[in-house]
Every structure is written in C-alpha cells, then in structure tokens.
PDB file of C-alpha atoms in Angstrom:
ATOM      1  CA  UNK A 273      76.773 115.617  99.283  1.00  0.00           C
ATOM      2  CA  UNK A 274      74.396 119.262  99.754  1.00  0.00           C
ATOM      3  CA  UNK A 275      71.386 116.484  99.725  1.00  0.00           C
ATOM      4  CA  UNK A 276      72.853 113.872 102.505  1.00  0.00           C
ATOM      5  CA  UNK A 277      73.541 116.546 104.434  1.00  0.00           C
ATOM      6  CA  UNK A 278      70.223 118.225 104.703  1.00  0.00           C
ATOM      7  CA  UNK A 279      68.237 114.780 105.359  1.00  0.00           C
ATOM      8  CA  UNK A 280      71.247 113.843 108.410  1.00  0.00           C
ATOM      9  CA  UNK A 281      70.390 117.481 109.860  1.00  0.00           C
ATOM     10  CA  UNK A 282      66.422 117.460 109.665  1.00  0.00           C
ATOM     11  CA  UNK A 283      65.649 114.094 109.778  1.00  0.00           C
ATOM     12  CA  UNK A 284      68.327 113.065 112.053  1.00  0.00           C
ATOM     13  CA  UNK A 285      68.422 116.094 114.402  1.00  0.00           C
ATOM     14  CA  UNK A 286      66.738 118.901 114.359  1.00  0.00           C
ATOM     15  CA  UNK A 287      63.363 116.218 113.759  1.00  0.00           C
ATOM     16  CA  UNK A 288      64.601 114.426 117.539  1.00  0.00           C
ATOM     17  CA  UNK A 289      65.133 117.588 119.352  1.00  0.00           C
ATOM     18  CA  UNK A 290      62.610 119.872 118.591  1.00  0.00           C
ATOM     19  CA  UNK A 291      60.756 117.888 120.550  1.00  0.00           C
ATOM     20  CA  UNK A 292      62.865 118.816 123.363  1.00  0.00           C
ATOM     21  CA  UNK A 293      62.840 122.414 123.828  1.00  0.00           C
ATOM     22  CA  UNK A 294      60.503 124.135 126.509  1.00  0.00           C
ATOM     23  CA  UNK A 295      57.682 125.472 125.884  1.00  0.00           C
ATOM     24  CA  UNK A 296      56.940 122.400 122.706  1.00  0.00           C
ATOM     25  CA  UNK A 297      53.727 121.380 122.120  1.00  0.00           C
ATOM     26  CA  UNK A 298      53.558 117.940 120.254  1.00  0.00           C
ATOM     27  CA  UNK A 299      50.790 119.900 118.287  1.00  0.00           C
ATOM     28  CA  UNK A 300      53.621 122.950 118.239  1.00  0.00           C
ATOM     29  CA  UNK A 301      56.262 120.569 116.832  1.00  0.00           C
ATOM     30  CA  UNK A 302      53.486 118.611 114.513  1.00  0.00           C
ATOM     31  CA  UNK A 303      53.088 121.985 112.969  1.00  0.00           C
ATOM     32  CA  UNK A 304      57.334 123.106 113.267  1.00  0.00           C
ATOM     33  CA  UNK A 305      58.205 119.271 111.504  1.00  0.00           C
ATOM     34  CA  UNK A 306      54.693 119.454 109.162  1.00  0.00           C
ATOM     35  CA  UNK A 307      56.640 122.578 107.650  1.00  0.00           C
ATOM     36  CA  UNK A 308      60.688 121.816 108.011  1.00  0.00           C
ATOM     37  CA  UNK A 309      59.519 118.235 106.046  1.00  0.00           C
ATOM     38  CA  UNK A 310      57.488 120.002 103.610  1.00  0.00           C
ATOM     39  CA  UNK A 311      60.234 121.977 102.533  1.00  0.00           C
ATOM     40  CA  UNK A 312      63.002 119.658 102.550  1.00  0.00           C
ATOM     41  CA  UNK A 313      60.737 117.078  99.688  1.00  0.00           C
ATOM     42  CA  UNK A 314      60.548 120.225  97.619  1.00  0.00           C
ATOM     43  CA  UNK A 315      63.933 120.179  97.812  1.00  0.00           C
ATOM     44  CA  UNK A 316      64.835 117.026  97.490  1.00  0.00           C
ATOM     45  CA  UNK A 317      62.341 116.631  94.539  1.00  0.00           C
ATOM     46  CA  UNK A 318      64.361 119.432  93.044  1.00  0.00           C
ATOM     47  CA  UNK A 319      67.836 118.035  93.624  1.00  0.00           C
ATOM     48  CA  UNK A 320      66.624 114.223  92.252  1.00  0.00           C
ATOM     49  CA  UNK A 321      64.871 116.128  89.192  1.00  0.00           C
ATOM     50  CA  UNK A 322      68.907 118.145  88.401  1.00  0.00           C
ATOM     51  CA  UNK A 323      70.868 114.772  89.429  1.00  0.00           C
ATOM     52  CA  UNK A 324      68.618 113.071  86.485  1.00  0.00           C
ATOM     53  CA  UNK A 325      68.637 115.569  84.521  1.00  0.00           C
ATOM     54  CA  UNK A 326      72.828 116.026  84.542  1.00  0.00           C
ATOM     55  CA  UNK A 327      72.847 111.755  84.114  1.00  0.00           C
ATOM     56  CA  UNK A 328      71.366 111.876  81.032  1.00  0.00           C
ATOM     57  CA  UNK A 329      73.526 115.008  79.983  1.00  0.00           C
ATOM     58  CA  UNK A 330      76.711 113.539  81.542  1.00  0.00           C
ATOM     59  CA  UNK A 331      76.588 110.000  81.033  1.00  0.00           C
ATOM     60  CA  UNK A 332      77.742 109.286  83.902  1.00  0.00           C
ATOM     61  CA  UNK A 333      79.061 105.334  84.801  1.00  0.00           C
ATOM     62  CA  UNK A 334      76.372 102.183  85.316  1.00  0.00           C
ATOM     63  CA  UNK A 335      76.876 102.896  88.758  1.00  0.00           C
ATOM     64  CA  UNK A 336      75.940 106.546  89.581  1.00  0.00           C
ATOM     65  CA  UNK A 337      72.753 105.613  87.244  1.00  0.00           C
ATOM     66  CA  UNK A 338      71.729 102.735  89.452  1.00  0.00           C
ATOM     67  CA  UNK A 339      72.421 104.612  92.846  1.00  0.00           C
ATOM     68  CA  UNK A 340      71.181 107.395  91.991  1.00  0.00           C
ATOM     69  CA  UNK A 341      67.435 105.412  91.102  1.00  0.00           C
ATOM     70  CA  UNK A 342      67.544 104.026  94.638  1.00  0.00           C
ATOM     71  CA  UNK A 343      67.632 107.735  95.500  1.00  0.00           C
ATOM     72  CA  UNK A 344      65.230 108.901  93.897  1.00  0.00           C
ATOM     73  CA  UNK A 345      62.306 105.404  94.248  1.00  0.00           C
ATOM     74  CA  UNK A 346      63.317 105.566  98.335  1.00  0.00           C
ATOM     75  CA  UNK A 347      61.914 109.028  97.951  1.00  0.00           C
ATOM     76  CA  UNK A 348      58.463 108.340  95.570  1.00  0.00           C
ATOM     77  CA  UNK A 349      57.828 106.201  97.778  1.00  0.00           C
ATOM     78  CA  UNK A 350      58.918 109.138 101.329  1.00  0.00           C
ATOM     79  CA  UNK A 351      56.162 111.217  98.558  1.00  0.00           C
ATOM     80  CA  UNK A 352      53.548 109.557  97.438  1.00  0.00           C
ATOM     81  CA  UNK A 353      52.942 106.366 100.092  1.00  0.00           C
ATOM     82  CA  UNK A 354      54.955 107.210 103.401  1.00  0.00           C
ATOM     83  CA  UNK A 355      53.775 111.336 103.615  1.00  0.00           C
ATOM     84  CA  UNK A 356      50.242 110.860 102.943  1.00  0.00           C
ATOM     85  CA  UNK A 357      50.059 108.706 105.816  1.00  0.00           C
ATOM     86  CA  UNK A 358      51.860 110.814 108.656  1.00  0.00           C
ATOM     87  CA  UNK A 359      49.846 114.006 106.789  1.00  0.00           C
ATOM     88  CA  UNK A 360      45.905 112.202 107.540  1.00  0.00           C
ATOM     89  CA  UNK A 361      47.806 110.790 111.256  1.00  0.00           C
ATOM     90  CA  UNK A 362      49.247 114.550 112.256  1.00  0.00           C
ATOM     91  CA  UNK A 363      45.702 116.237 110.809  1.00  0.00           C
ATOM     92  CA  UNK A 364      43.990 114.015 112.860  1.00  0.00           C
ATOM     93  CA  UNK A 365      46.635 114.937 116.393  1.00  0.00           C
ATOM     94  CA  UNK A 366      46.300 118.477 115.522  1.00  0.00           C
ATOM     95  CA  UNK A 367      42.811 118.289 115.793  1.00  0.00           C
ATOM     96  CA  UNK A 368      42.968 116.653 119.882  1.00  0.00           C
ATOM     97  CA  UNK A 369      43.076 112.831 119.023  1.00  0.00           C
ATOM     98  CA  UNK A 370      45.977 111.241 121.310  1.00  0.00           C
ATOM     99  CA  UNK A 371      47.062 108.487 119.164  1.00  0.00           C
ATOM    100  CA  UNK A 372      50.569 106.910 119.619  1.00  0.00           C
ATOM    101  CA  UNK A 373      52.973 107.173 117.504  1.00  0.00           C
ATOM    102  CA  UNK A 374      51.985 104.872 114.496  1.00  0.00           C
ATOM    103  CA  UNK A 375      53.995 102.232 112.339  1.00  0.00           C
ATOM    104  CA  UNK A 376      53.916 104.563 109.701  1.00  0.00           C
ATOM    105  CA  UNK A 377      56.446 107.007 111.728  1.00  0.00           C
ATOM    106  CA  UNK A 378      58.692 103.451 111.188  1.00  0.00           C
ATOM    107  CA  UNK A 379      58.408 103.282 107.703  1.00  0.00           C
ATOM    108  CA  UNK A 380      59.710 106.703 107.058  1.00  0.00           C
ATOM    109  CA  UNK A 381      62.805 106.409 109.583  1.00  0.00           C
ATOM    110  CA  UNK A 382      63.654 103.037 107.929  1.00  0.00           C
ATOM    111  CA  UNK A 383      63.599 104.830 104.303  1.00  0.00           C
ATOM    112  CA  UNK A 384      65.737 108.845 105.470  1.00  0.00           C
ATOM    113  CA  UNK A 385      67.820 105.621 107.128  1.00  0.00           C
ATOM    114  CA  UNK A 386      68.267 103.906 103.822  1.00  0.00           C
ATOM    115  CA  UNK A 387      68.330 107.124 101.016  1.00  0.00           C
ATOM    116  CA  UNK A 388      71.568 107.429 103.720  1.00  0.00           C
ATOM    117  CA  UNK A 389      72.884 105.075 102.299  1.00  0.00           C
ATOM    118  CA  UNK A 390      71.149 105.462  99.182  1.00  0.00           C
ATOM    119  CA  UNK A 391      73.658 109.179  98.866  1.00  0.00           C
ATOM    120  CA  UNK A 392      76.765 107.474 100.593  1.00  0.00           C
ATOM    121  CA  UNK A 393      76.863 104.826  97.669  1.00  0.00           C
ATOM    122  CA  UNK A 394      75.846 107.840  95.015  1.00  0.00           C
ATOM    123  CA  UNK A 395      78.549 109.876  96.040  1.00  0.00           C
ATOM    124  CA  UNK A 396      81.309 107.448  95.928  1.00  0.00           C
ATOM    125  CA  UNK A 397      80.059 105.990  92.412  1.00  0.00           C
ATOM    126  CA  UNK A 398      80.406 109.750  91.474  1.00  0.00           C
ATOM    127  CA  UNK A 399      83.688 111.017  92.914  1.00  0.00           C
ATOM    128  CA  UNK A 400      86.203 111.320  90.234  1.00  0.00           C
TER     129      UNK A 400
END
C-alpha cells in the first residue's frame, strides 16, 4: 500500500500539478520531474525486490505471486522501454527543441494506471 500511495501521489497529483505552479517553465518542470521520477523508480525497484525476496521466504498464495509478477513486469517495461524514450525526449526539450507531447508519455501514464490496478490486486490478494 505504501508503493500504491507513492505512485498515486507522484504520478497523478504532483506531476500534473507542478506545471500549473507560478513561474514553473517547461524546462524547469522537466528537470524537477526527472529527479522526482528517478527517485520514485529507485524506491519502486527496491520495493519490488524486497517483495520478491519476501515471497521466496514466506511462500504466499499463487494470487500474490501473479499480482506481484504483473506489477514487476509493468515496472520493468516502464524502466527499460518507456523511460529511456522519455529521457531522450526531455533531453531534446532541455536543449531547446519545441516538441509536441510524445506517445511514450501516454504509454507511461497507461502503465501507471495498470500498475495501480496491479498494486490494488496485490494488496487484496495479500490481505489476511
């Protein structure tokens, strides 16, 4: 549930609101976003690793393993496929390019929504 709260707070609250703050330019917002999402992704990687180790030790139900696996795959796709695309795009914007919103951004949002569902499923499956 901690992980779910982090994703909801950062991806669906902080990220869209930061660009509405007075004085925040697109380059400044991108710079902040890169730092925040890098920290979130590091925390997520640590959490998924701890949860995987915990499942190996505790031996939970198959449903817990499935939801954790789905969540881990979603995170891996975000980190290994989508984030590099977004990083290259933000590098270009920070270098002065005027680019439209990328499809990779929509993929990241869709994967965040899927991750929220997977984390809720994991929490329900793990509940006593």
